[in-house]
Short mmCIF file of C-alpha atoms and ligand atoms in Angstrom, two decimals:
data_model
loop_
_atom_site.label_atom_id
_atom_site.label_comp_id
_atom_site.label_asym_id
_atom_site.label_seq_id
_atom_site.Cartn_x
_atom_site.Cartn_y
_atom_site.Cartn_z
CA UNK A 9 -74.94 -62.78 -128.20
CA UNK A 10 -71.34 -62.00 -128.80
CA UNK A 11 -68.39 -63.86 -128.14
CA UNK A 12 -66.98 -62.33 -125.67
CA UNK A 13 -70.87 -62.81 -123.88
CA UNK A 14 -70.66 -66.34 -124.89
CA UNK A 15 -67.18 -66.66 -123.05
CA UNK A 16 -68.50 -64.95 -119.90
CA UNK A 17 -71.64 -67.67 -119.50
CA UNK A 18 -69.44 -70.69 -120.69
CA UNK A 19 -67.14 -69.73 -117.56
CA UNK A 20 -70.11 -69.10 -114.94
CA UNK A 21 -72.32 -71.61 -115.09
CA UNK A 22 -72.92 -71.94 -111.12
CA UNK A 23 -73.41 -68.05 -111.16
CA UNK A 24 -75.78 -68.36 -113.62
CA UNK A 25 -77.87 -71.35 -111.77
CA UNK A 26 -77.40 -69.32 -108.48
CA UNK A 27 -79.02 -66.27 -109.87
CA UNK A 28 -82.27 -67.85 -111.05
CA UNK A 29 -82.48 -68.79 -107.50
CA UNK A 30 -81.45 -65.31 -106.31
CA UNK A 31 -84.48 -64.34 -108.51
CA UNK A 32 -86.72 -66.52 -107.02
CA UNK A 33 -86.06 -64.59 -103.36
CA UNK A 34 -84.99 -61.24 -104.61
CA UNK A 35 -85.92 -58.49 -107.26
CA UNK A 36 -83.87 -59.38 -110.50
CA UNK A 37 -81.80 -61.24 -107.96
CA UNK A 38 -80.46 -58.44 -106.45
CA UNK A 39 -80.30 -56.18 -103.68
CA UNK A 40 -78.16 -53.77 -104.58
CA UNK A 41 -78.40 -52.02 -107.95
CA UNK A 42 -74.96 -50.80 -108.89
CA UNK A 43 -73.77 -54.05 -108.87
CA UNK A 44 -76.04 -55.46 -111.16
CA UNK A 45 -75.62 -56.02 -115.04
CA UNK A 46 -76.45 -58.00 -117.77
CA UNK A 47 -76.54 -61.12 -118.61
CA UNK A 48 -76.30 -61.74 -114.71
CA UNK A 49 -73.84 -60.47 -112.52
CA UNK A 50 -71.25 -63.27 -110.89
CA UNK A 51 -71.69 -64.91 -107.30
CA UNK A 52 -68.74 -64.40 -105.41
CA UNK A 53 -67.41 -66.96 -103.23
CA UNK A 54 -64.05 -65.27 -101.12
CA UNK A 55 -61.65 -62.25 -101.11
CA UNK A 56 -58.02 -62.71 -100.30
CA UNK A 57 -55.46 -59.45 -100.76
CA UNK A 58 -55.78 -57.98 -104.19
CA UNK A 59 -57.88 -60.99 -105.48
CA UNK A 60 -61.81 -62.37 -105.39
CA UNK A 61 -62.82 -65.63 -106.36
CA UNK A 62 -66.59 -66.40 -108.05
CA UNK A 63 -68.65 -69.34 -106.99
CA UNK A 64 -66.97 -71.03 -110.39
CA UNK A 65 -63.63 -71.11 -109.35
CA UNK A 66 -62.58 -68.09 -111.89
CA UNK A 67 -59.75 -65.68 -109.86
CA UNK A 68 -60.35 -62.25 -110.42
CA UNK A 69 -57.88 -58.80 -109.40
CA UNK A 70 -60.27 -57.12 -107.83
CA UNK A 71 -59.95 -53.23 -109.24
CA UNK A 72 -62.62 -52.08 -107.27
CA UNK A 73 -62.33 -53.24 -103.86
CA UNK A 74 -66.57 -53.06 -102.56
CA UNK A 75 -66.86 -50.09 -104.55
CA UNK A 76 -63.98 -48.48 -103.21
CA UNK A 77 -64.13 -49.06 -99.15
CA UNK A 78 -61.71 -52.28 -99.22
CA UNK A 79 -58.52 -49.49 -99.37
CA UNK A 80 -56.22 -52.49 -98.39
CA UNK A 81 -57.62 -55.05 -100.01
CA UNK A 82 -59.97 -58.00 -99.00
CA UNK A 83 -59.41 -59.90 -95.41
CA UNK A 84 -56.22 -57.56 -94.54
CA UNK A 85 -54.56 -59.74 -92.28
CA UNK A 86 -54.51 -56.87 -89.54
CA UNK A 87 -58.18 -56.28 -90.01
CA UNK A 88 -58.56 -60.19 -89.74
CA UNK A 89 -56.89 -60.14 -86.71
CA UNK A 90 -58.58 -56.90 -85.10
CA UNK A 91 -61.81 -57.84 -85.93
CA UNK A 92 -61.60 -61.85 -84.50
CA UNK A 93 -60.26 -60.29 -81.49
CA UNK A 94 -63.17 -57.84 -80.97
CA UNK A 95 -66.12 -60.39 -82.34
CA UNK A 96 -64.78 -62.53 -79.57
CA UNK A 97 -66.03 -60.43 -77.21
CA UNK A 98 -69.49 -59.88 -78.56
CA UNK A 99 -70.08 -57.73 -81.92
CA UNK A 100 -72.21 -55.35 -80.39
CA UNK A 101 -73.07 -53.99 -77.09
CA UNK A 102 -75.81 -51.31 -76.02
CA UNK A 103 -72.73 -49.05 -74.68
CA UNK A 104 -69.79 -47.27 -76.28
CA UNK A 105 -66.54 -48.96 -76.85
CA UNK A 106 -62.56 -47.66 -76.43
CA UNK A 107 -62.28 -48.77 -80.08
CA UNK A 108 -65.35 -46.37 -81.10
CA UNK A 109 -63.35 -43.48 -79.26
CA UNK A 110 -60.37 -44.35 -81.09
CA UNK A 111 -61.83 -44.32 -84.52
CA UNK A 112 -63.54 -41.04 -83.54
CA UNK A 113 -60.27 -39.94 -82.12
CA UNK A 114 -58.40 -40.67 -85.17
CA UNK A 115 -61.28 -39.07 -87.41
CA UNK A 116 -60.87 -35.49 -85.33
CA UNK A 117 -57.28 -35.27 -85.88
CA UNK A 118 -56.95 -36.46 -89.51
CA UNK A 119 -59.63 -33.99 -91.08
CA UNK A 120 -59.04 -31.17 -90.64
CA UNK A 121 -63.27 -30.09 -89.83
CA UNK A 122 -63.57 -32.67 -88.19
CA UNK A 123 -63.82 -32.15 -84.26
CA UNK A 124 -66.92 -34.23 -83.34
CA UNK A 125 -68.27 -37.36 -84.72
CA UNK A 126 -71.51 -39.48 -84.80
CA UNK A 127 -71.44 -42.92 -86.36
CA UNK A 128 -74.17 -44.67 -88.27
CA UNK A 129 -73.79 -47.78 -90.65
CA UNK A 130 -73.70 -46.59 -93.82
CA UNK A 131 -73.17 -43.33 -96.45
CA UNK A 132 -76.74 -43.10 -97.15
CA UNK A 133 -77.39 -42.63 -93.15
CA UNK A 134 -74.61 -40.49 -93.45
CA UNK A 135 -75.96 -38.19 -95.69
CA UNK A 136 -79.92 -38.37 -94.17
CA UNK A 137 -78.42 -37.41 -90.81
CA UNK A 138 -76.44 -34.31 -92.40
CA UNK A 139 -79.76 -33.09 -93.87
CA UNK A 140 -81.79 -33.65 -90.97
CA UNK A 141 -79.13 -31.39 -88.80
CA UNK A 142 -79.07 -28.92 -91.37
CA UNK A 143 -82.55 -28.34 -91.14
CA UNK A 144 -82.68 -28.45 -87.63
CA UNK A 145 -79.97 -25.70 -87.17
CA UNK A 146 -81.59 -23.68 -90.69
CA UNK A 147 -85.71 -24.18 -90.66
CA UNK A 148 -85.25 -24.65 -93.67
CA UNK A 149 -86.35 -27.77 -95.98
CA UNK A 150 -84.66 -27.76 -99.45
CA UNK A 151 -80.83 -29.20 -100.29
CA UNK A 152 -79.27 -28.30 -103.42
CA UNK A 153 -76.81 -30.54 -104.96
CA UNK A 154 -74.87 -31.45 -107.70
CA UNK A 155 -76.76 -32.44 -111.30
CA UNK A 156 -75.01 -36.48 -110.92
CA UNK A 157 -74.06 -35.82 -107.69
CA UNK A 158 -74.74 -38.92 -105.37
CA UNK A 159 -75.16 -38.69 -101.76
CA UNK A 160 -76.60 -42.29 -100.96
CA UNK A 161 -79.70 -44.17 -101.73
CA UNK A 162 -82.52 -41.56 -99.94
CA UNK A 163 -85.57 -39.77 -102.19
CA UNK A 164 -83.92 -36.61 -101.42
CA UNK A 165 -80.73 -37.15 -102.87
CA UNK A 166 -81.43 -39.54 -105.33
CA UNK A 167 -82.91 -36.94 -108.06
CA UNK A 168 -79.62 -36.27 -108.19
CA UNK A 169 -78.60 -38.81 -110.74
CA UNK A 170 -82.22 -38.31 -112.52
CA UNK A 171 -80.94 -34.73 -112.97
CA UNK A 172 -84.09 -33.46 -112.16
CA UNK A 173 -84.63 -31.36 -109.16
CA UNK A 174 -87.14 -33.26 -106.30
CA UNK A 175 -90.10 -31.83 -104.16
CA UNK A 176 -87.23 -30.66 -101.82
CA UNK A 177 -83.82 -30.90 -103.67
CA UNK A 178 -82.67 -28.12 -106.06
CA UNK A 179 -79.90 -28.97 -108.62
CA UNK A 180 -76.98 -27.27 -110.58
CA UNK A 181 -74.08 -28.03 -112.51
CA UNK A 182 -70.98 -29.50 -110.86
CA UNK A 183 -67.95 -26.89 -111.28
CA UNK A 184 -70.53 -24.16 -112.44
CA UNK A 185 -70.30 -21.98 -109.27
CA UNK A 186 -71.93 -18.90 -110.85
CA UNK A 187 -75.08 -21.91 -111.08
CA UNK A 188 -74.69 -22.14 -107.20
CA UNK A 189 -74.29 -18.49 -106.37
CA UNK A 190 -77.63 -17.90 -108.51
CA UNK A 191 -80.04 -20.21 -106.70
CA UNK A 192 -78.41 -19.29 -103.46
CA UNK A 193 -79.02 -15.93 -104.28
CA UNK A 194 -82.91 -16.22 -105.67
CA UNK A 195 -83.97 -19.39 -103.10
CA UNK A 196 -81.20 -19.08 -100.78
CA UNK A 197 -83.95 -18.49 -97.42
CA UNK A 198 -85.34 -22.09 -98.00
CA UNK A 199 -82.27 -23.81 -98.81
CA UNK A 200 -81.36 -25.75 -95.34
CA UNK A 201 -77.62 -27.24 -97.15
CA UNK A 202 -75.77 -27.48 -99.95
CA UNK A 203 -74.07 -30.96 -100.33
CA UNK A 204 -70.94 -31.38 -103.08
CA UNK A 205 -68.67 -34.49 -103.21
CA UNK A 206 -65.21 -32.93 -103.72
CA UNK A 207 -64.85 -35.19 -106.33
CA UNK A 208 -68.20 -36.52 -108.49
CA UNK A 209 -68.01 -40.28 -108.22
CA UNK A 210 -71.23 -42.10 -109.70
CA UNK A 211 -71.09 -39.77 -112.56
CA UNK A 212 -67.59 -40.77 -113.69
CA UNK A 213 -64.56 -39.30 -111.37
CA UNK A 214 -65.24 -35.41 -112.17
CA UNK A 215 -62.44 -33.54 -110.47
CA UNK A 216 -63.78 -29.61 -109.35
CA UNK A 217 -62.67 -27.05 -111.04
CA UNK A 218 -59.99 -24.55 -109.24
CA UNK A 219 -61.85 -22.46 -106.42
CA UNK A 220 -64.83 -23.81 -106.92
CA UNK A 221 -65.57 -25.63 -103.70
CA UNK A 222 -64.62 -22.66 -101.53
CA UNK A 223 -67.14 -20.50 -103.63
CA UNK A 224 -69.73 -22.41 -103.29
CA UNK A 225 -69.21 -22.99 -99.39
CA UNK A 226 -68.61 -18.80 -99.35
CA UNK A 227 -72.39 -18.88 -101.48
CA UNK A 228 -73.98 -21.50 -98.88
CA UNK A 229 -72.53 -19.21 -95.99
CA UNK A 230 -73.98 -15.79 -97.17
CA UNK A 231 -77.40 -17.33 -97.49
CA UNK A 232 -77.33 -18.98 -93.73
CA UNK A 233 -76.94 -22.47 -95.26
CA UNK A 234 -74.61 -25.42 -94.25
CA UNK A 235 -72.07 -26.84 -96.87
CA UNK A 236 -71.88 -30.38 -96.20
CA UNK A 237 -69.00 -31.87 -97.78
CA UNK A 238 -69.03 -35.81 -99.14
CA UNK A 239 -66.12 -37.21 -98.42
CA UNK A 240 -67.61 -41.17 -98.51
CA UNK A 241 -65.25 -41.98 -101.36
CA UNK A 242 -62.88 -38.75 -100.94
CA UNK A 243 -61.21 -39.95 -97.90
CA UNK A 244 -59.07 -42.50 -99.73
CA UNK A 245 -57.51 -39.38 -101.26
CA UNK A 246 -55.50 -37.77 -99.11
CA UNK A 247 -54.93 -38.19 -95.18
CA UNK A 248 -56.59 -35.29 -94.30
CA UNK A 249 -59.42 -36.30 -96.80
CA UNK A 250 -60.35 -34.22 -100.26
CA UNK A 251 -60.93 -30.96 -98.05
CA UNK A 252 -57.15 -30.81 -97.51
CA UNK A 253 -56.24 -31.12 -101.43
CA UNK A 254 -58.55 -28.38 -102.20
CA UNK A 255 -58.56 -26.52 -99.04
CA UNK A 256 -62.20 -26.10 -98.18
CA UNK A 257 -63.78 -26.23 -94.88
CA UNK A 258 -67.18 -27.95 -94.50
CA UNK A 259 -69.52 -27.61 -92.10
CA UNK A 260 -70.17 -31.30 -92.05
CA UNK A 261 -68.14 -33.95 -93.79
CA UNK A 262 -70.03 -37.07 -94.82
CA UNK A 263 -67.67 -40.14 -94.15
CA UNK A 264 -68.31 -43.80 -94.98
CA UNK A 265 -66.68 -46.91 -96.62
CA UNK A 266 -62.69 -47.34 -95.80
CA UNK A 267 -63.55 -45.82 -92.13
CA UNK A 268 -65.13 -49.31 -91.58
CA UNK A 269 -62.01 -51.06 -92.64
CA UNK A 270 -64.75 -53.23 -94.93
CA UNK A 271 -67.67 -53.26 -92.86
CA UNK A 272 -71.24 -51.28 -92.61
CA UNK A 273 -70.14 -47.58 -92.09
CA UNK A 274 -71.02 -44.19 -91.85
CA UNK A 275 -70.56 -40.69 -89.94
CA UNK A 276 -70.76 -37.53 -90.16
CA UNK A 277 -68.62 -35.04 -88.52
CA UNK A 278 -68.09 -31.14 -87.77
CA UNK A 279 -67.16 -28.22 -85.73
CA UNK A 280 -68.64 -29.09 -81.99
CA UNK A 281 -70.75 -25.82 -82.43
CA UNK A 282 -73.00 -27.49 -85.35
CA UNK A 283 -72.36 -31.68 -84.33
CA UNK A 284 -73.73 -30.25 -80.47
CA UNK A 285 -76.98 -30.42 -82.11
CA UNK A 286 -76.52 -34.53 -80.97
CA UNK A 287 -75.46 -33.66 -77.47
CA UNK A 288 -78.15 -35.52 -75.52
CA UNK A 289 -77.66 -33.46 -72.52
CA UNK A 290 -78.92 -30.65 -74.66
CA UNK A 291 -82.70 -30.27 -73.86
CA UNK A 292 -84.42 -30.58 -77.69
CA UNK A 293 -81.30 -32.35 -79.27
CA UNK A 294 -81.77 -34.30 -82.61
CA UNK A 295 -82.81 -37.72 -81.97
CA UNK A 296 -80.21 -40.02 -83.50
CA UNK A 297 -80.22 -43.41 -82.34
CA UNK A 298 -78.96 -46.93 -84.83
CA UNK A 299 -78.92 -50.37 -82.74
CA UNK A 300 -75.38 -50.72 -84.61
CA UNK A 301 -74.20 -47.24 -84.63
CA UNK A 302 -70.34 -47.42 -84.04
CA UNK A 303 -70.01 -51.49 -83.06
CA UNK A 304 -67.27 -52.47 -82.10
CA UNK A 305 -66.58 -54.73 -84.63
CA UNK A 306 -66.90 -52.34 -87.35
CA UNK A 307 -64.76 -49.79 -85.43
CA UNK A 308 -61.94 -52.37 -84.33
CA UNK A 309 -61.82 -52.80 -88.49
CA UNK A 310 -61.75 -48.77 -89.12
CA UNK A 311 -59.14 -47.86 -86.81
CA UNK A 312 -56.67 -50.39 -88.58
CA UNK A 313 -58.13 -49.07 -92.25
CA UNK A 314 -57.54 -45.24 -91.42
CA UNK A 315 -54.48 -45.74 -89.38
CA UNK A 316 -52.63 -47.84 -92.54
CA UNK A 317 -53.94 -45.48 -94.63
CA UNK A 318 -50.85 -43.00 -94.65
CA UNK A 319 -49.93 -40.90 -96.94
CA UNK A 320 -47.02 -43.00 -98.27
CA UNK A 321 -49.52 -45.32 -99.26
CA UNK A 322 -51.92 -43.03 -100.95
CA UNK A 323 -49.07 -41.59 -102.77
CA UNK A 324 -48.21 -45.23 -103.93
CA UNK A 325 -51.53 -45.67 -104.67
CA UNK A 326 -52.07 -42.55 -107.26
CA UNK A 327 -48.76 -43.33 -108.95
CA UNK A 328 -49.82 -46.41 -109.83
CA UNK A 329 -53.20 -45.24 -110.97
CA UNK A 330 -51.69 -42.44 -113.13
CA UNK A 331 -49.52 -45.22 -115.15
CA UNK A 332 -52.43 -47.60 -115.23
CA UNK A 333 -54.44 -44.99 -116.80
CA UNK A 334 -51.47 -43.97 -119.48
CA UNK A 335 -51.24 -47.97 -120.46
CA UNK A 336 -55.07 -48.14 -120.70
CA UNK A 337 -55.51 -45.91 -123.15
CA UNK A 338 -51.93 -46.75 -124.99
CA UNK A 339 -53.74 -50.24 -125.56
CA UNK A 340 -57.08 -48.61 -127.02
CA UNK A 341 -55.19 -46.43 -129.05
CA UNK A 342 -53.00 -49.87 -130.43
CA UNK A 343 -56.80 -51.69 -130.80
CA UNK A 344 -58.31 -48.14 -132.48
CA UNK A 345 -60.86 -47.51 -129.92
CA UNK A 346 -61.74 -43.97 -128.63
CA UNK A 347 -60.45 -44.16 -125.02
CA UNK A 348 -60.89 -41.80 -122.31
CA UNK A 349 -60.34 -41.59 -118.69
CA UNK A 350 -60.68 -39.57 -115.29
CA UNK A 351 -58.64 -39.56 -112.51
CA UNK A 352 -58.68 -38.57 -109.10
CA UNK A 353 -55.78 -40.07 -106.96
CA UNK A 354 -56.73 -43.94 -107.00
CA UNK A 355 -59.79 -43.46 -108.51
CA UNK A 356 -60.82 -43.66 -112.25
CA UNK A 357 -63.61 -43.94 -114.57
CA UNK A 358 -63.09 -45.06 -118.01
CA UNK A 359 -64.96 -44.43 -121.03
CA UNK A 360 -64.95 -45.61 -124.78
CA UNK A 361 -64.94 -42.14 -126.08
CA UNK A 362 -62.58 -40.09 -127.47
CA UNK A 363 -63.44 -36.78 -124.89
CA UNK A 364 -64.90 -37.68 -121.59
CA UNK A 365 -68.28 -36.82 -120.99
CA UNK A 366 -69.57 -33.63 -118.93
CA UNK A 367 -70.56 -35.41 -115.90
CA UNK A 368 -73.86 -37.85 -116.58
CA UNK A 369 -75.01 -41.15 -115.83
CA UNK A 370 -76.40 -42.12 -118.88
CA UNK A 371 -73.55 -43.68 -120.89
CA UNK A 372 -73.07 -42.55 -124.98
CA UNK A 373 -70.71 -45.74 -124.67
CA UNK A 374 -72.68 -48.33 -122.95
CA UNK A 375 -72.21 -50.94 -125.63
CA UNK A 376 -68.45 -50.49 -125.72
CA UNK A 377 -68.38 -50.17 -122.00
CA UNK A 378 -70.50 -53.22 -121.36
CA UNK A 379 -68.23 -55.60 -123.64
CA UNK A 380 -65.18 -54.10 -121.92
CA UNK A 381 -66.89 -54.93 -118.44
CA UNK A 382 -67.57 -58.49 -119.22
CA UNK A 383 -63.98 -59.19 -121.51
CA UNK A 384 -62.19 -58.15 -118.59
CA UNK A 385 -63.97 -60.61 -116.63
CA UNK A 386 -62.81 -62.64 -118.86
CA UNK A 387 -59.62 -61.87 -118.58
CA UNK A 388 -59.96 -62.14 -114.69
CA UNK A 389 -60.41 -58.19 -114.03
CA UNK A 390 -63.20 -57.31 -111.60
CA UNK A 391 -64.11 -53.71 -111.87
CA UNK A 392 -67.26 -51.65 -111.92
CA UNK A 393 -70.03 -52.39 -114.73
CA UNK A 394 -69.84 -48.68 -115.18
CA UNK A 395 -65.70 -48.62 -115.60
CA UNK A 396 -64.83 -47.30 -112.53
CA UNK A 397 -61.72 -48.78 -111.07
CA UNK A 398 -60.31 -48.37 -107.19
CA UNK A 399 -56.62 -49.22 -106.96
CA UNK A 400 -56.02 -51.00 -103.19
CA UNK A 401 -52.63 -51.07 -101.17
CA UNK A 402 -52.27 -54.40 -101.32
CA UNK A 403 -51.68 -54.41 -105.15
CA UNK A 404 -48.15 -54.72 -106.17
CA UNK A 405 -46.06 -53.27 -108.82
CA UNK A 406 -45.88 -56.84 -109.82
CA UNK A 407 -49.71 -57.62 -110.25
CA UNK A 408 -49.80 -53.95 -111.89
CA UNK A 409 -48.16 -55.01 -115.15
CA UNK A 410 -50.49 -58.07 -115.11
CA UNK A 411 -53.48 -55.64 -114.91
CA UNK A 412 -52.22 -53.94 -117.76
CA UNK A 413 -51.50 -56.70 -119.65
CA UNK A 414 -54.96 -58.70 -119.09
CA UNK A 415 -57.05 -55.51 -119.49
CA UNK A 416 -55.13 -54.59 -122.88
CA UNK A 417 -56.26 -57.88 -123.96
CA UNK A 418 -59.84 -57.25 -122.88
CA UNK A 419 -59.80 -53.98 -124.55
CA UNK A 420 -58.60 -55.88 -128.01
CA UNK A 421 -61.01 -58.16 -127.80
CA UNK A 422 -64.00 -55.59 -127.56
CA UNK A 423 -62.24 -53.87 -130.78
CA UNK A 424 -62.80 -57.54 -132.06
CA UNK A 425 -65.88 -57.98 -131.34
CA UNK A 426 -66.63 -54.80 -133.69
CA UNK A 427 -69.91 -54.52 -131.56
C1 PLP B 505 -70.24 -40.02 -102.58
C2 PLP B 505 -71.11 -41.05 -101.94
N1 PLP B 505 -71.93 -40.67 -100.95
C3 PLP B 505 -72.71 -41.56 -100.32
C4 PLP B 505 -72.71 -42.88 -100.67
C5 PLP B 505 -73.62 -43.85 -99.97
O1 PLP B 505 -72.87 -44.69 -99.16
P1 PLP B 505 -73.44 -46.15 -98.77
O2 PLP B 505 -73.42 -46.96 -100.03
O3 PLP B 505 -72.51 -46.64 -97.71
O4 PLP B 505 -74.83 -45.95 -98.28
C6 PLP B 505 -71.88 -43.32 -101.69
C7 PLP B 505 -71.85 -44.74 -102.09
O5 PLP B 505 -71.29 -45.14 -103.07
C8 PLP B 505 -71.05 -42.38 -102.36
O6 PLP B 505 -70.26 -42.74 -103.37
#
């Protein structure tokens, strides 16, 4: 054990005690596997603004905000307010609500693709419904995806960060759109959809390369198939989502996290041509029912989250993402550590490398990434295990410089550390 280890279970003993109870009622403790790491991941105890708290005590800036969904930080007084006001009234009724409309509402005339919705409770439902509609419209079973591409926790889609193709996914390098064109081409009458986050997420923040979205949605097109865009992290990115910044249109954009303003999400949305495949007047309409499917609750939250979510904000955002980013690696090159990051807007993955990686999931750094992790906890940084930071709205230009300064530290101390 290490010392920067040694600091992290010195400073989390309740977390510690909590998770072999956690392990005594759950796998590992755990019931969600991104967030988990070793030693033990923390408990938390509360989220206020830009800041979480553990079951400890310890005060953390949270730089990753539920994996990117809290876009205005935790308990945004608005969303505090809209959300007491609808749970009041019952947080879930077997009918449709006015703030369901408006979210939808809001949803049609921000994305640009967008002209019908169906909601669902979370990415993952997201992207099993887009897949069951393309095969519906197509006949057709197989999906090809992105090599690291990650469309939500479902067999199908989850060979995508094996990098293997499944029994009915098909796989190619992101930004290779020759790669695309070629399977289309040779396997293109079985393949029901082709699903591409604008921007790779899980396997580090890969940006596309020029053109190549609209080529592969021009590929998917010629062979009959559907291009279903993933926009569950994306949406943070611009106001008309990633489709508007590089100007593809989707036959079905998958939508999630900061439309539920912090609570279980997910939709998926398109021209009315294709998302009339849910009209239940329609005789032989896709069966899509969820007992929580657009509650009110939920959709009282979203409508404040995408509504404060202008573009003055996002700009904000990314500016202050850029420079943390530049002062990142300025303090790994002061402590001599190969740095490297990737940037999308308010997103970023780091990496202790001098180049970043081609995207991947398994990490050359994981040594160097996993001392980082825990030193910044130390330092009372929350981010992802895997170095991927989400910048909120609620953080300050103020609390920016302290995030530099307490994550240069952590990154001197895992130069330290020499391990
Ligand atoms: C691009 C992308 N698609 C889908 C999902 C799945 O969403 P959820 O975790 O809400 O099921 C995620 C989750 O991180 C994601 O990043």
């Amino acid at each position: 054990m290490n010392s920067i280890e040694e600091r992290y279970r010195g400073a989390s003993a309740k977390s510690a005690e909590l998770g072999k109870q956690a392990e005594r009622v759950m796998p590992g403790g755990d019931t969600r596997t991104t967030t988990f790491y070793r030693p033990y991941p923390l408990t938390l105890a509360r989220g206020e603004g830009a800041f979480v708290w553990d079951i400890d005590g310890n005060r953390y800036i949270d730089l990753i905000g539920n994996y990117t969904s809290l876009v205005h930080g935790n308990a945004y007084p608005p969303i505090v307010e809209a959300v007491s006001k609808a749970i009041a009234g019952g947080s879930a009724w077997p009918a449709r609500s006015e703030a369901q409309i408006e979210l939808a509402t809001l949803l049609c005339e921000r994305v640009a693709s967008v002209e019908r919705v169906r909601f669902c409770n979370s990415g993952t439902e997201a992207g099993m419904l887009a897949a069951q509609v393309a095969r519906r419209l197509t006949g057709r079973k197989l999906i090809l995806m992105a090599r690291y591409g990650y469309h939500g926790s479902y067999e199908d889609f989850e060979v995508g960060l094996a990098g293997q193709d499944g029994e009915r996914t098909m796989l190619a390098d992101f930004g290779e759109a020759t790669a695309f064109d070629a399977l289309l081409s040779e396997r293109g009458s079985e393949i029901a959809a082709v699903f591409l986050e604008p921007v790779l997420g899980s396997a580090g923040v890969v940006e596309p390369p020029p053109g190549f979205l609209a080529r592969v949605a021009e590929a998917a097109h010629r062979a009959g198939a559907l291009f279903v865009l993933d926009e569950v992290i994306t949406l943070r990115l611009n106001e008309g989502g990633a489709q508007k910044i590089y100007d593809v249109r989707p036959d079905l954009t998958m939508m999630g996290k900061i439309i539920g303003g912090g609570f279980p999400v997910g939709a998926i949305g398109g021209s009315e041509e294709v998302m009339s495949t849910f009209d239940p007047r329609n005789r032989g309409s896709l069966w899509h029912s969820g007992t929580f499917n657009g509650n009110p609750v939920t959709c009282a939250a979203g409508v404040v989250s995408v509504r404060e979510l202008t573009q003055a904000r996002i700009d904000k955002m990314n500016r202050q993402a850029q420079r943390l980013a530049e002062e990142l690696a300025r303090a790994a090159r002061q402590a001599e550590l190969p740095f490297s990051v990737r940037l999308a807007g308010s997103l970023m993955n780091i990496f202790f490398l001098s180049e970043p990686p081609a995207a991947t999931i398994a990490r050359e750094d994981a040594r160097a990434i996993g001392n980082f992790h825990l030193a910044a906890l130390n330092n009372g940084l929350f981010l992802a295990p895997r170095g991927l930071i989400a910048l909120s709205t609620v953080t300050s230009d103020e609390l920016l410089n302290e995030i530099i300064e307490r994550a240069a530290k952590a990154i001197a101390e895992v130069a330290q550390t020499g391990d």
